[in-house]
C-alpha positions as semicolon CSV with decimal commas, in nm:
position;residue;x (nm);y (nm);z (nm)
1;M;0,000;0,000;0,000
2;S;0,149;0,335;-0,096
3;H;0,142;0,630;0,136
4;T;-0,005;0,966;0,041
5;V;0,178;1,294;0,090
6;L;0,000;1,629;0,063
7;V;0,244;1,899;-0,047
8;V;0,118;2,241;0,065
9;E;0,339;2,491;-0,115
10;D;0,274;2,796;-0,334
11;E;0,614;2,805;-0,510
12;P;0,579;2,609;-0,839
13;N;0,947;2,508;-0,867
14;I;0,947;2,362;-0,516
15;V;0,622;2,177;-0,588
16;L;0,770;2,024;-0,904
17;S;1,087;1,905;-0,735
18;L;0,899;1,763;-0,436
19;Q;0,649;1,586;-0,661
20;F;0,932;1,430;-0,859
21;I;1,137;1,306;-0,563
22;L;0,834;1,179;-0,369
23;K;0,683;0,996;-0,667
24;Q;1,025;0,838;-0,732
25;A;1,020;0,721;-0,368
26;G;0,683;0,553;-0,425
27;F;0,448;0,804;-0,264
28;V;0,115;0,920;-0,401
29;V;0,147;1,300;-0,413
30;R;-0,131;1,554;-0,388
31;V;-0,078;1,930;-0,400
32;A;-0,247;2,231;-0,242
33;R;-0,129;2,583;-0,322
34;D;-0,275;2,770;-0,024
35;G;-0,394;2,705;0,330
36;D;-0,765;2,692;0,249
37;Q;-0,707;2,447;-0,036
38;A;-0,497;2,230;0,197
39;L;-0,777;2,198;0,453
40;R;-1,032;2,120;0,182
41;A;-0,797;1,853;0,041
42;I;-0,762;1,697;0,386
43;D;-1,141;1,695;0,429
44;D;-1,163;1,503;0,099
45;Y;-0,883;1,256;0,176
46;V;-0,665;1,230;0,486
47;P;-0,300;1,189;0,383
48;D;-0,030;1,001;0,572
49;L;0,194;1,307;0,577
50;V;0,169;1,679;0,503
51;L;0,467;1,882;0,381
52;L;0,349;2,224;0,491
53;D;0,506;2,558;0,402
54;I;0,466;2,829;0,665
55;M;0,424;3,127;0,432
56;L;0,109;3,052;0,229
57;P;-0,173;3,256;0,077
58;K;-0,511;3,269;0,258
59;Q;-0,403;3,081;0,576
60;D;-0,046;3,041;0,691
61;G;0,107;2,705;0,770
62;F;0,083;2,758;1,144
63;S;-0,297;2,790;1,131
64;V;-0,321;2,493;0,892
65;C;-0,106;2,284;1,126
66;E;-0,327;2,380;1,419
67;A;-0,643;2,289;1,222
68;I;-0,497;1,951;1,123
69;R;-0,405;1,873;1,485
70;S;-0,754;1,966;1,606
71;N;-0,919;1,735;1,349
72;T;-0,981;1,395;1,512
73;N;-0,967;1,225;1,169
74;C;-0,606;1,343;1,136
75;R;-0,460;1,214;1,463
76;N;-0,211;0,988;1,277
77;V;-0,113;1,243;1,011
78;K;0,255;1,338;1,021
79;I;0,346;1,701;0,950
80;I;0,677;1,841;0,829
81;M;0,682;2,220;0,824
82;L;0,890;2,395;0,558
83;S;1,010;2,752;0,585
84;A;1,251;3,005;0,446
85;K;1,249;3,147;0,799
86;S;1,526;2,998;1,008
87;R;1,445;3,167;1,337
88;E;1,441;2,931;1,633
89;A;1,109;3,084;1,744
90;D;0,941;2,967;1,419
91;K;1,071;2,614;1,467
92;E;0,960;2,610;1,831
93;R;0,614;2,739;1,736
94;A;0,576;2,476;1,461
95;L;0,673;2,194;1,696
96;A;0,450;2,332;1,974
97;L;0,154;2,331;1,733
98;G;0,215;1,964;1,660
99;A;0,454;1,947;1,365
100;D;0,668;1,633;1,366
101;D;0,966;1,810;1,210
102;F;1,081;2,144;1,070
103;V;1,296;2,189;0,758
104;T;1,453;2,519;0,656
105;K;1,465;2,622;0,288
106;P;1,668;2,579;0,082
107;F;1,680;2,205;0,138
108;S;1,804;1,901;-0,048
109;T;1,506;1,723;-0,206
110;R;1,687;1,391;-0,161
111;V;1,739;1,454;0,210
112;L;1,376;1,563;0,246
113;G;1,262;1,252;0,057
114;K;1,453;1,033;0,303
115;L;1,308;1,226;0,598
116;V;0,955;1,171;0,461
117;K;1,023;0,797;0,426
118;D;1,161;0,781;0,780
119;I;0,871;0,973;0,935
120;V;0,603;0,775;0,750
121;A;0,774;0,452;0,861
122;I;0,746;0,552;1,229
123;K;0,457;0,364;1,385
124;P;0,267;0,485;1,689
125;A;0,446;0,383;2,010
126;V;0,187;0,115;2,099
127;S;0,224;-0,074;1,771
128;S;0,604;-0,048;1,746
129;V;0,661;-0,307;2,020
130;K;0,755;-0,642;1,872
């Protein structure tokens, strides 16, 4: 069964490179170009992971992250926040709102692809016991 990643990013070149690397890694990739579109996409189909830019039109990534975390249907969704901002306060805020990780732009798409694979492979603590 392939995992689904929702890429929430308004920069076309970043979307293209993320789509390419994630599809190569075997993920089903969906795209939303603003915060409102992201939440509508999640209402339609809950992904395994969301790659979520902070600076988005309509709703920023922080508010989208908060909305995902408050949605009971999304309790197992992993979130990686992406940002051109490298301030520690932004990273702390993202993690406090429930993001699983924070990646600063520019980033290596290969490294991000590996991170996505690693995070999706993490099982909830209860089911990881063998």
